[in-house]
Tab-separated table of C-alpha atoms in Angstrom:
chain	number	residue	atom	x	y	z
U	112	MET	CA	-70.490	-14.221	62.443
U	113	ALA	CA	-72.397	-11.020	62.892
U	114	MET	CA	-69.255	-9.323	64.044
U	115	ALA	CA	-67.363	-10.437	60.983
U	116	GLN	CA	-70.023	-8.897	58.799
U	117	GLN	CA	-69.807	-5.687	60.678
U	118	THR	CA	-66.078	-5.336	60.509
U	119	VAL	CA	-65.379	-6.674	57.062
U	120	ASN	CA	-67.928	-5.379	54.655
U	121	THR	CA	-66.062	-3.518	51.942
U	122	ALA	CA	-62.940	-4.264	49.982
U	123	ILE	CA	-61.101	-1.409	51.654
U	124	ASP	CA	-62.106	-2.702	55.058
U	125	SER	CA	-60.874	-6.177	54.357
U	126	LEU	CA	-57.667	-4.741	52.985
U	127	THR	CA	-57.101	-2.651	56.101
U	128	ALA	CA	-57.932	-5.665	58.241
U	129	ALA	CA	-55.399	-7.734	56.318
U	130	LEU	CA	-52.825	-4.998	56.699
U	131	LYS	CA	-53.448	-4.750	60.408
U	132	SER	CA	-53.170	-8.463	61.009
U	133	ASN	CA	-49.952	-8.356	59.028
U	134	ILE	CA	-50.639	-11.096	56.516
U	135	ILE	CA	-49.842	-9.192	53.343
U	136	PRO	CA	-46.386	-9.987	52.014
U	137	ASN	CA	-45.365	-6.435	51.271
U	138	GLN	CA	-41.714	-6.535	52.243
U	139	GLU	CA	-39.046	-7.840	49.968
U	140	TYR	CA	-35.824	-9.133	51.446
U	141	PHE	CA	-33.186	-9.430	48.776
U	142	LEU	CA	-29.539	-9.877	47.890
U	143	GLN	CA	-27.940	-9.310	44.515
U	144	GLY	CA	-24.867	-10.410	42.655
U	145	SER	CA	-23.720	-11.254	39.186
U	146	ILE	CA	-21.964	-14.024	37.338
U	147	LEU	CA	-19.982	-13.950	34.115
U	148	ASP	CA	-21.488	-15.615	31.076
U	149	SER	CA	-18.671	-18.137	31.035
U	150	SER	CA	-19.481	-19.439	34.515
U	151	VAL	CA	-23.223	-19.358	34.433
U	152	GLU	CA	-23.497	-23.065	33.615
U	153	VAL	CA	-21.655	-23.936	36.805
U	154	LEU	CA	-23.987	-21.748	38.820
U	155	LEU	CA	-27.079	-23.242	37.205
U	156	HIS	CA	-25.768	-26.683	37.984
U	157	ARG	CA	-25.206	-25.806	41.593
U	158	LEU	CA	-28.592	-24.150	41.920
U	159	ARG	CA	-30.299	-27.202	40.466
U	160	GLY	CA	-28.661	-29.207	43.192
U	161	LEU	CA	-29.587	-26.813	45.968
U	162	CYS	CA	-33.106	-25.828	45.049
U	163	ASP	CA	-36.498	-27.458	45.308
U	164	ASN	CA	-37.505	-27.711	41.673
U	165	VAL	CA	-34.847	-30.217	40.707
U	166	ASP	CA	-37.094	-32.841	39.217
U	167	THR	CA	-38.539	-30.561	36.573
U	168	ASN	CA	-36.626	-29.074	33.716
U	169	LEU	CA	-34.821	-25.807	34.101
U	170	GLU	CA	-37.446	-23.104	34.537
U	171	THR	CA	-36.808	-20.248	32.147
U	172	PHE	CA	-38.403	-16.870	31.683
U	173	HIS	CA	-38.228	-14.004	29.256
U	174	ASP	CA	-39.883	-10.826	30.465
U	175	HIS	CA	-40.238	-7.293	29.253
U	176	GLU	CA	-40.208	-4.686	31.996
U	177	MET	CA	-41.174	-1.070	31.634
U	178	CYS	CA	-40.613	1.442	34.369
U	179	PHE	CA	-43.068	4.315	34.549
U	180	SER	CA	-42.819	7.343	36.729
U	181	ILE	CA	-45.174	10.100	37.701
U	182	ARG	CA	-44.305	13.306	39.518
U	183	GLY	CA	-46.240	14.328	42.545
U	184	PRO	CA	-48.091	17.686	42.661
U	185	ASN	CA	-45.232	19.679	44.199
U	186	ASN	CA	-42.403	18.194	42.217
U	187	THR	CA	-41.486	15.703	44.885
U	188	GLN	CA	-39.588	12.561	44.138
U	189	PRO	CA	-41.279	10.769	41.251
U	190	LEU	CA	-43.311	7.703	42.029
U	191	GLN	CA	-42.108	4.684	40.087
U	192	LEU	CA	-44.295	1.867	38.863
U	193	ARG	CA	-43.141	-1.143	36.930
U	194	VAL	CA	-45.052	-3.148	34.394
U	195	ARG	CA	-43.822	-6.571	33.497
U	196	ARG	CA	-45.088	-8.937	30.863
U	197	SER	CA	-43.965	-12.327	29.789
U	198	LEU	CA	-42.616	-12.565	26.259
U	199	ASP	CA	-42.642	-16.327	26.003
U	200	HIS	CA	-46.158	-16.785	27.344
U	201	ASN	CA	-48.435	-14.516	25.391
U	202	GLY	CA	-51.779	-13.737	26.917
U	203	MET	CA	-50.693	-14.111	30.520
U	204	PRO	CA	-51.726	-11.280	32.840
U	205	MET	CA	-49.279	-8.430	33.122
U	206	GLN	CA	-47.790	-7.533	36.444
U	207	LEU	CA	-47.881	-4.067	37.961
U	208	ARG	CA	-45.452	-3.520	40.748
U	209	TYR	CA	-44.476	-0.802	43.152
U	210	ILE	CA	-41.070	-1.022	44.785
U	211	GLY	CA	-40.072	1.312	47.577
U	212	GLN	CA	-36.675	2.709	48.427
U	213	PRO	CA	-34.298	-0.055	49.452
U	214	GLU	CA	-33.122	0.059	53.046
U	215	ILE	CA	-29.610	-1.124	53.610
U	216	GLY	CA	-29.766	-0.953	57.387
U	217	ASP	CA	-26.718	-1.610	59.529
U	218	LYS	CA	-24.288	-4.469	59.366
U	219	SER	CA	-26.370	-6.689	61.605
U	220	ARG	CA	-29.109	-6.855	58.996
U	221	PRO	CA	-28.332	-9.674	56.588
U	222	THR	CA	-30.264	-8.436	53.560
U	223	VAL	CA	-31.587	-5.304	51.908
U	224	LEU	CA	-35.231	-4.612	52.601
U	225	ARG	CA	-37.753	-2.721	50.497
U	226	ASN	CA	-41.485	-2.338	50.211
U	227	SER	CA	-42.974	-4.237	47.354
U	228	ILE	CA	-46.553	-4.487	46.220
U	229	ASP	CA	-47.555	-6.269	43.065
U	230	ILE	CA	-50.742	-7.214	41.336
U	231	GLY	CA	-51.792	-8.953	38.166
U	232	THR	CA	-53.455	-6.726	35.579
U	233	SER	CA	-54.942	-6.882	32.132
U	234	ASN	CA	-52.889	-5.912	29.116
U	235	THR	CA	-54.369	-2.427	28.994
U	236	VAL	CA	-52.387	-1.349	32.019
U	237	VAL	CA	-49.879	0.590	29.933
U	238	GLU	CA	-52.636	2.728	28.393
U	239	PHE	CA	-54.137	3.167	31.830
U	240	LEU	CA	-50.875	4.391	33.311
U	241	THR	CA	-50.279	6.713	30.363
U	242	GLU	CA	-53.745	8.195	30.797
U	243	LEU	CA	-52.936	8.773	34.443
U	244	GLY	CA	-49.954	10.859	33.377
U	245	CYS	CA	-47.217	8.342	33.899
U	246	ARG	CA	-44.265	8.496	31.612
U	247	LYS	CA	-42.153	5.589	30.509
U	248	ASP	CA	-38.733	6.039	32.096
U	249	PHE	CA	-36.902	3.115	30.676
U	250	GLU	CA	-37.460	-0.467	29.643
U	251	TYR	CA	-35.483	-3.621	29.281
U	252	SER	CA	-35.967	-7.272	28.764
U	253	ALA	CA	-34.841	-9.921	31.208
U	254	LYS	CA	-34.147	-13.426	30.071
U	255	GLY	CA	-32.943	-16.214	32.280
U	256	TYR	CA	-33.689	-18.892	34.819
U	257	MET	CA	-35.739	-19.141	37.954
U	258	PHE	CA	-35.329	-21.362	41.003
U	259	ARG	CA	-37.174	-21.907	44.252
U	260	LYS	CA	-35.899	-22.954	47.621
U	261	GLY	CA	-38.628	-22.901	50.236
U	262	ARG	CA	-39.872	-19.334	50.288
U	263	MET	CA	-36.788	-18.061	48.548
U	264	LYS	CA	-36.779	-17.163	44.884
U	265	ILE	CA	-33.571	-17.169	42.942
U	266	THR	CA	-33.397	-15.624	39.500
U	267	VAL	CA	-30.427	-15.702	37.171
U	268	PHE	CA	-31.003	-13.485	34.168
U	269	LYS	CA	-29.457	-11.300	31.544
U	270	VAL	CA	-30.551	-7.726	31.054
U	271	PHE	CA	-31.028	-6.636	27.463
U	272	LYS	CA	-31.436	-3.212	25.964
U	273	ILE	CA	-34.375	-2.874	23.660
U	274	ASP	CA	-33.386	-1.661	20.261
U	275	GLU	CA	-35.364	1.528	19.556
U	276	THR	CA	-34.754	1.467	15.842
U	277	ARG	CA	-36.323	-1.940	15.420
U	278	LYS	CA	-39.168	-1.324	17.771
U	279	MET	CA	-41.630	-0.528	15.024
U	280	MET	CA	-41.068	-3.925	13.469
U	281	SER	CA	-43.509	-6.730	14.028
U	282	SER	CA	-41.301	-8.424	16.559
U	283	GLY	CA	-41.223	-5.250	18.631
U	284	GLY	CA	-37.453	-5.271	18.653
U	285	PHE	CA	-37.224	-8.344	20.837
U	286	ASP	CA	-35.482	-10.416	18.207
U	287	ALA	CA	-32.374	-8.255	18.163
U	288	LEU	CA	-31.566	-7.729	21.796
U	289	SER	CA	-28.222	-6.430	22.868
U	290	PRO	CA	-27.012	-7.503	26.281
U	291	LEU	CA	-26.032	-4.763	28.684
U	292	THR	CA	-23.009	-6.627	30.077
U	293	HIS	CA	-21.259	-9.944	29.808
U	294	SER	CA	-22.758	-11.030	33.096
U	295	TYR	CA	-25.966	-12.481	34.399
U	296	LEU	CA	-27.628	-10.754	37.296
U	297	VAL	CA	-28.366	-13.077	40.223
U	298	GLU	CA	-31.106	-12.158	42.663
U	299	LEU	CA	-32.164	-13.929	45.811
U	300	SER	CA	-35.400	-12.611	47.225
U	301	VAL	CA	-38.273	-13.382	49.567
U	302	LEU	CA	-41.584	-11.598	49.811
U	303	ALA	CA	-42.893	-11.620	53.344
U	304	PRO	CA	-45.161	-9.690	55.683
U	305	SER	CA	-43.206	-7.148	57.684
U	306	GLY	CA	-41.305	-8.249	60.733
U	307	GLN	CA	-40.323	-11.707	59.567
U	308	ASP	CA	-36.640	-11.068	59.879
U	309	ALA	CA	-35.732	-14.690	60.516
U	310	ILE	CA	-36.000	-15.456	56.809
U	311	ALA	CA	-33.199	-12.993	56.146
U	312	ASP	CA	-30.775	-15.201	58.048
U	313	ASP	CA	-31.815	-18.201	55.962
U	314	MET	CA	-31.073	-16.151	52.895
U	315	ARG	CA	-27.635	-15.241	54.159
U	316	CYS	CA	-26.942	-18.951	54.710
U	317	PHE	CA	-28.094	-19.773	51.215
U	318	ALA	CA	-25.957	-17.010	49.744
U	319	GLU	CA	-22.966	-18.484	51.567
U	320	GLN	CA	-23.500	-21.742	49.715
U	321	LEU	CA	-23.116	-20.026	46.371
U	322	ARG	CA	-19.745	-18.570	47.249
U	323	PRO	CA	-17.220	-18.135	45.767
U	324	LEU	CA	-19.102	-18.612	42.514
U	325	VAL	CA	-21.339	-15.633	43.094
U	326	GLN	CA	-21.067	-13.017	45.729
U	327	LEU	CA	-24.597	-12.163	46.752
U	328	GLU	CA	-24.460	-8.902	48.631
U	329	LYS	CA	-26.386	-5.992	49.943
U	330	ILE	CA	-25.967	-3.472	47.158
U	331	ASP	CA	-25.945	0.100	48.375
U	332	TYR	CA	-28.384	1.881	46.096
U	333	LYS	CA	-27.434	5.331	47.317
U	334	ARG	CA	-23.911	4.752	46.107
U	335	LEU	CA	-25.246	3.657	42.717
U	336	VAL	CA	-27.089	6.937	42.287
U	337	HIS	CA	-24.086	9.132	42.953
U	338	GLY	CA	-21.423	6.798	41.697
U	339	PRO	CA	-19.740	6.941	38.295
S	401	MET	CA	-2.944	-43.427	106.590
S	402	GLN	CA	-5.738	-41.015	107.287
S	403	ARG	CA	-4.417	-38.647	104.684
S	404	GLU	CA	-4.459	-41.358	102.089
S	405	GLU	CA	-8.041	-42.190	102.900
S	406	LYS	CA	-9.054	-38.574	102.540
S	407	GLN	CA	-7.323	-38.403	99.207
S	408	GLN	CA	-9.043	-41.521	98.081
S	409	ASP	CA	-12.417	-40.070	99.075
S	410	ALA	CA	-11.749	-36.867	97.220
S	411	VAL	CA	-10.714	-38.710	94.082
S	412	LEU	CA	-13.708	-40.991	94.244
S	413	GLU	CA	-16.002	-38.026	94.596
S	414	ALA	CA	-14.453	-36.353	91.588
S	415	VAL	CA	-14.734	-39.550	89.588
S	416	ILE	CA	-18.364	-39.979	90.561
S	417	SER	CA	-19.243	-36.429	89.547
S	418	ARG	CA	-17.479	-36.832	86.218
S	419	VAL	CA	-19.213	-40.116	85.581
S	420	ASN	CA	-22.523	-38.459	86.380
S	421	ASP	CA	-21.768	-35.675	83.909
S	422	LEU	CA	-20.949	-38.272	81.327
S	423	LYS	CA	-24.145	-40.117	82.088
S	424	THR	CA	-26.264	-36.993	81.633
S	425	SER	CA	-24.676	-36.093	78.330
S	426	ILE	CA	-25.028	-39.610	76.987
S	427	GLY	CA	-28.636	-39.569	78.142
S	428	ALA	CA	-29.206	-36.243	76.397
S	429	MET	CA	-27.680	-37.571	73.221
S	430	ILE	CA	-29.819	-40.696	73.272
S	431	PHE	CA	-32.854	-38.532	73.872
S	432	LYS	CA	-31.914	-36.388	70.908
S	433	VAL	CA	-31.396	-39.337	68.612
S	434	GLU	CA	-34.691	-40.882	69.653
S	435	ASN	CA	-36.873	-37.792	69.695
S	436	GLU	CA	-35.324	-35.126	67.507
S	437	TYR	CA	-34.005	-37.284	64.719
S	438	GLU	CA	-36.012	-35.259	62.224
S	439	THR	CA	-34.531	-31.898	63.090
S	440	LEU	CA	-31.151	-32.989	64.405
S	441	ASN	CA	-28.356	-31.803	62.174
S	442	TRP	CA	-24.922	-33.204	61.777
S	443	PRO	CA	-22.884	-30.364	63.362
S	444	ASN	CA	-25.165	-30.492	66.396
S	445	PHE	CA	-24.664	-34.221	66.708
S	446	LEU	CA	-20.907	-33.828	66.439
S	447	ASP	CA	-21.010	-31.160	69.140
S	448	ASN	CA	-22.609	-33.707	71.440
S	449	PHE	CA	-19.949	-36.206	70.554
S	450	ALA	CA	-17.208	-33.701	71.246
S	451	LEU	CA	-18.730	-32.983	74.644
S	452	ILE	CA	-18.774	-36.643	75.566
S	453	SER	CA	-15.276	-37.181	74.333
S	454	GLY	CA	-14.079	-34.211	76.355
S	455	GLN	CA	-15.697	-35.592	79.461
S	456	LEU	CA	-14.080	-38.972	78.881
S	457	THR	CA	-10.710	-37.295	78.582
S	458	SER	CA	-11.106	-35.460	81.843
S	459	LEU	CA	-12.223	-38.674	83.522
S	460	THR	CA	-9.128	-40.446	82.274
S	461	LYS	CA	-7.014	-37.576	83.511
S	462	ILE	CA	-8.391	-37.919	87.013
S	463	LEU	CA	-7.853	-41.642	87.016
S	464	SER	CA	-4.298	-41.408	85.785
S	465	ASN	CA	-3.424	-38.622	88.192
S	466	GLU	CA	-0.487	-39.456	90.463
S	467	LYS	CA	-2.433	-38.600	93.565
S	468	ALA	CA	-5.242	-40.940	92.655
S	469	PRO	CA	-4.909	-44.323	94.319
S	470	ALA	CA	-4.728	-47.217	91.936
S	471	LEU	CA	-8.318	-48.312	92.053
S	472	ARG	CA	-7.563	-51.730	90.694
S	473	ASN	CA	-5.732	-52.534	93.882
S	474	PHE	CA	-8.963	-52.330	95.828
S	475	THR	CA	-11.264	-55.242	96.151
S	476	VAL	CA	-15.027	-55.165	96.130
S	477	LEU	CA	-16.325	-57.992	98.223
S	478	PRO	CA	-19.950	-59.065	97.972
S	479	LEU	CA	-20.960	-59.762	101.554
S	480	MET	CA	-24.512	-60.823	101.065
S	481	LEU	CA	-26.486	-61.997	98.068
S	482	LYS	CA	-30.236	-62.306	98.176
S	483	PRO	CA	-32.882	-62.921	95.525
S	484	ASP	CA	-35.391	-60.459	97.087
S	485	LEU	CA	-36.184	-56.940	95.901
S	486	ASP	CA	-33.820	-54.391	97.384
S	487	GLU	CA	-35.448	-50.956	97.376
S	488	ASN	CA	-32.325	-49.204	98.467
S	489	LEU	CA	-30.354	-50.660	95.606
S	490	ALA	CA	-33.101	-49.806	93.131
S	491	ARG	CA	-33.050	-46.192	94.313
S	492	VAL	CA	-29.293	-45.893	94.131
S	493	THR	CA	-29.139	-47.337	90.623
S	494	GLU	CA	-32.176	-45.362	89.448
S	495	GLY	CA	-34.221	-48.479	88.958
S	496	ARG	CA	-31.786	-50.305	86.742
S	497	LEU	CA	-30.911	-52.925	89.310
S	498	THR	CA	-33.554	-54.195	91.700
S	499	THR	CA	-32.028	-57.315	93.199
S	500	PHE	CA	-28.537	-58.217	94.200
S	501	SER	CA	-28.781	-61.868	93.309
S	502	HIS	CA	-26.565	-64.711	92.202
S	503	ASP	CA	-27.425	-64.192	88.534
S	504	ILE	CA	-26.341	-60.632	88.397
S	505	VAL	CA	-23.384	-60.335	90.689
S	506	PRO	CA	-20.877	-62.250	88.579
S	507	ASP	CA	-21.569	-59.897	85.695
S	508	TYR	CA	-21.502	-56.698	87.682
S	509	LEU	CA	-18.490	-57.423	89.821
S	510	ARG	CA	-16.482	-59.036	87.086
S	511	THR	CA	-12.796	-58.232	87.152
S	512	LYS	CA	-11.694	-60.699	84.501
S	513	PRO	CA	-12.918	-61.108	80.919
S	514	GLU	CA	-15.527	-63.711	80.210
S	515	PRO	CA	-14.156	-67.246	80.058
S	516	ASP	CA	-14.688	-67.432	76.280
S	517	ALA	CA	-12.863	-64.209	75.703
S	518	GLU	CA	-10.145	-65.198	78.103
S	519	LEU	CA	-9.616	-68.447	76.240
S	520	LYS	CA	-9.332	-66.632	72.981
S	521	MET	CA	-6.845	-64.165	74.447
S	522	MET	CA	-4.783	-67.068	75.724
S	523	GLN	CA	-4.730	-68.680	72.321
S	524	LEU	CA	-3.652	-65.473	70.671
S	525	GLU	CA	-0.952	-64.827	73.202
S	526	HIS	CA	0.283	-68.360	72.794
S	527	LYS	CA	0.413	-67.914	69.051
S	528	ALA	CA	2.283	-64.668	69.461
S	529	ASN	CA	4.817	-66.318	71.713
S	530	CYS	CA	5.426	-69.098	69.231
S	531	VAL	CA	6.519	-66.684	66.536
S	532	THR	CA	10.251	-66.292	66.365
S	533	TYR	CA	11.834	-62.930	66.828
S	534	GLU	CA	12.848	-62.622	63.209
S	535	THR	CA	9.447	-63.422	61.721
S	536	ALA	CA	7.901	-60.996	64.166
S	537	GLN	CA	10.305	-58.313	63.011
S	538	LYS	CA	9.484	-59.111	59.418
S	539	GLN	CA	5.775	-58.864	60.036
S	540	VAL	CA	6.169	-55.590	61.898
S	541	ALA	CA	8.211	-54.195	59.018
S	542	ALA	CA	5.584	-55.309	56.498
S	543	MET	CA	2.836	-53.763	58.567
S	544	ASN	CA	4.753	-50.503	58.852
S	545	LYS	CA	5.293	-50.496	55.133
S	546	VAL	CA	1.596	-50.897	54.421
S	547	VAL	CA	0.637	-48.215	56.904
S	548	GLY	CA	3.270	-45.872	55.504
S	549	HIS	CA	1.955	-46.454	52.018
S	550	VAL	CA	-1.598	-45.625	53.019
S	551	TRP	CA	-0.327	-42.559	54.863
S	552	ASP	CA	1.418	-41.375	51.719
S	553	LEU	CA	-1.698	-41.920	49.660
S	554	VAL	CA	-3.827	-39.906	52.058
S	555	ASN	CA	-1.274	-37.127	52.198
S	556	LYS	CA	-1.027	-36.957	48.451
S	557	ALA	CA	-4.787	-36.825	48.086
S	558	ARG	CA	-4.956	-34.036	50.620
S	559	GLU	CA	-2.278	-32.036	48.882
S	560	GLU	CA	-4.023	-32.391	45.555
S	561	TRP	CA	-7.311	-31.433	47.054
S	562	GLU	CA	-5.918	-28.392	48.777
S	563	SER	CA	-3.993	-27.138	45.784
S	564	GLU	CA	-7.057	-27.617	43.633
S	565	ALA	CA	-9.220	-25.675	46.045
S	566	GLY	CA	-6.547	-22.989	46.247
S	567	SER	CA	-6.128	-22.615	42.528
S	568	ARG	CA	-9.843	-22.585	41.944
S	569	SER	CA	-10.422	-19.632	44.205
S	570	GLY	CA	-7.326	-17.891	42.897
S	571	ALA	CA	-7.431	-18.337	39.166
S	572	ALA	CA	-10.916	-18.482	37.786
S	573	GLN	CA	-12.910	-15.376	38.490
S	574	THR	CA	-16.536	-16.317	38.079
S	575	PHE	CA	-18.059	-12.912	38.607
S	576	SER	CA	-17.184	-9.352	37.822
S	577	LEU	CA	-17.202	-6.811	40.605
S	578	THR	CA	-18.054	-4.006	38.220
S	579	ASP	CA	-20.902	-5.790	36.464
S	580	THR	CA	-23.027	-6.225	39.568
S	581	PRO	CA	-23.557	-2.519	40.300
S	582	LEU	CA	-23.950	-1.871	36.597
S	583	LEU	CA	-26.756	-4.379	36.256
S	584	VAL	CA	-28.427	-3.368	39.475
S	585	ALA	CA	-28.316	0.299	38.530
S	586	ALA	CA	-29.758	-0.588	35.134
S	587	ILE	CA	-32.788	-2.449	36.397
S	588	SER	CA	-33.430	-0.193	39.357
S	589	MET	CA	-33.045	3.212	37.749
S	590	GLY	CA	-32.475	2.543	34.113
S	591	LYS	CA	-28.834	3.505	33.954
S	592	GLY	CA	-27.634	2.761	30.448
S	593	LEU	CA	-31.136	1.821	29.313
S	594	LYS	CA	-32.672	5.219	28.860
S	595	HIS	CA	-32.486	5.723	25.129
S	596	THR	CA	-36.208	6.218	25.247
S	597	VAL	CA	-35.403	9.653	26.596
S	598	ALA	CA	-34.566	11.093	23.222
S	599	PRO	CA	-38.032	11.211	21.616
S	600	GLY	CA	-39.415	12.826	24.748
S	601	ALA	CA	-36.819	15.562	24.644
S	602	MET	CA	-37.491	16.140	20.996
S	603	MET	CA	-41.138	16.779	21.647
S	604	GLY	CA	-40.108	19.483	24.039
S	605	GLY	CA	-41.593	17.903	27.115
S	606	PRO	CA	-39.918	18.200	30.496
S	607	PRO	CA	-36.867	15.999	30.830
S	608	PRO	CA	-38.294	12.607	31.675
S	609	GLY	CA	-35.071	10.919	32.513
S	610	PRO	CA	-33.713	12.576	35.621
S	611	GLN	CA	-34.115	10.399	38.606
S	612	ARG	CA	-33.201	12.206	41.746
S	613	GLY	CA	-33.651	15.950	41.500
S	614	PRO	CA	-30.855	18.450	41.449
S	615	GLY	CA	-28.114	16.790	39.471
S	616	ALA	CA	-30.249	16.403	36.411
S	617	LEU	CA	-31.361	19.985	36.080
S	618	GLY	CA	-29.808	22.315	33.548
S	619	PRO	CA	-26.833	21.432	31.393
S	620	PRO	CA	-27.527	17.801	30.596
S	621	GLN	CA	-30.696	18.718	28.762
S	622	GLY	CA	-28.897	20.495	25.969
S	623	PRO	CA	-27.014	17.657	24.363
S	624	PRO	CA	-29.888	15.136	24.351
S	625	GLY	CA	-31.903	17.599	22.315
S	626	GLY	CA	-29.142	17.765	19.747
S	627	ILE	CA	-28.667	14.114	19.375
S	628	PRO	CA	-32.022	12.837	18.204
S	629	GLY	CA	-31.417	14.007	14.685
S	630	GLN	CA	-28.500	11.658	14.392
S	631	MET	CA	-30.296	8.954	16.229
S	632	GLY	CA	-31.278	6.912	13.173
S	633	PRO	CA	-28.003	6.522	11.304
S	634	MET	CA	-25.911	6.246	14.399
S	635	GLY	CA	-27.680	3.242	15.745
S	636	LYS	CA	-26.689	2.380	19.244
S	637	ALA	CA	-24.011	4.958	19.702
S	638	PRO	CA	-26.241	7.682	21.171
S	639	SER	CA	-27.030	5.621	24.198
S	640	ALA	CA	-23.390	5.418	25.074
S	641	ILE	CA	-22.918	9.131	24.592
S	642	LYS	CA	-25.875	9.896	26.724
S	643	THR	CA	-24.724	7.742	29.568
S	644	ASN	CA	-21.607	9.812	29.653
S	645	ILE	CA	-23.535	13.027	29.736
S	646	LYS	CA	-25.680	11.730	32.547
S	647	ALA	CA	-22.691	10.802	34.534
S	648	ALA	CA	-21.433	14.328	34.112
S	649	GLY	CA	-24.752	15.721	35.186
S	650	GLN	CA	-24.697	13.623	38.296
S	651	MET	CA	-21.422	15.082	39.315
S	652	HIS	CA	-23.284	18.221	40.312
S	653	PRO	CA	-24.322	17.230	43.815
S	654	TYR	CA	-20.676	17.044	44.745
S	655	ARG	CA	-19.884	20.645	43.930
């Protein structure tokens, strides 16, 4: 008891202790794919059959995500922070999230891996970030469905552009959303403490079950940056 | 004579070892079913089955080998029966059989079916013999017809199933290979979403958009500055234009 008081007495200490004992889920294993609007019903049907939350109704979400960035002192790569808020549940806490560079790894690794830290915040987080010197890079709204299978999270959602011209209106532009593509983005992800690579194999198995409907893959982000 | 005996010994040994293998795998399977029924999955179970079936096949092969003596020509003769415990027997049979008594021996050394079963067999054989050749032929033909019909049905179902599976994977494309990277690039680095850039450029601030250093410097900044004036009337068009410009800017690293 006395020892516990000695070692864990401030928030920072307990955080470091948690980090050391590797209990913080700060790694995100994920796979991505997409499905055409015309086939999304089939996918939803299959997911309802495969996933845990079958007995409840289809779980939907509609979020607004803003990506902020801030440059380091010597013009290094900008640090990106994302703020997400729910549009269909007003008054819920906002989410602030840091995502690191995705690591593709070699062929033996079944999923992409990236650092991910998120925290719930109050709705003044945008002002706070702006005061810090962050600048809004881009924003979008995501609307779709959410499934769970054990520790895995599966989201099927459409990405919408936010209409700048209507932004000043009372609805904030969210009533006239224009979809980016004719497809839904499908993401399969697990948040876990580092080193739990076994879950990645489970994810690969799950992804196999969605073929050939959706091809969940490791997307090479480096190629996206330089690509057309 | 001696050679035959040696052969017989060798075959018996092989048979015994195969039977022991079989016994262990059956034992393992029973253990699995009894103790791991919660975690046991179907493919695993089938693997076990396949193992056992393979062992049975190899056992049959040994028995039907030309060199193997016909075991049914040998007689096992019980020399002494006693109702007392026989430790030796218990050890040899791993505790399954403790006495070699009058109750047990007829069952264990049985070479003929049970009397009931034998009677039934006799009746059936008698019945079969009574049938005339022609009726037998007729019945065989009818049986063949039924079996052939079922065979056709199964084949047809399989063909349908396979063609359906084939056409499904071939015809209907359920996802677009180009949309995935597009969407991922959009949510990860705002590709195609950055129309918020324009007001920033208008205010004369540093270009907020560029993501990864070099490619974004220089030329691309010009056009965005020009566009904002038209922003209002043109509606969504500027975003498309800008994406193009960006793409051009990102060509730079390749030079």
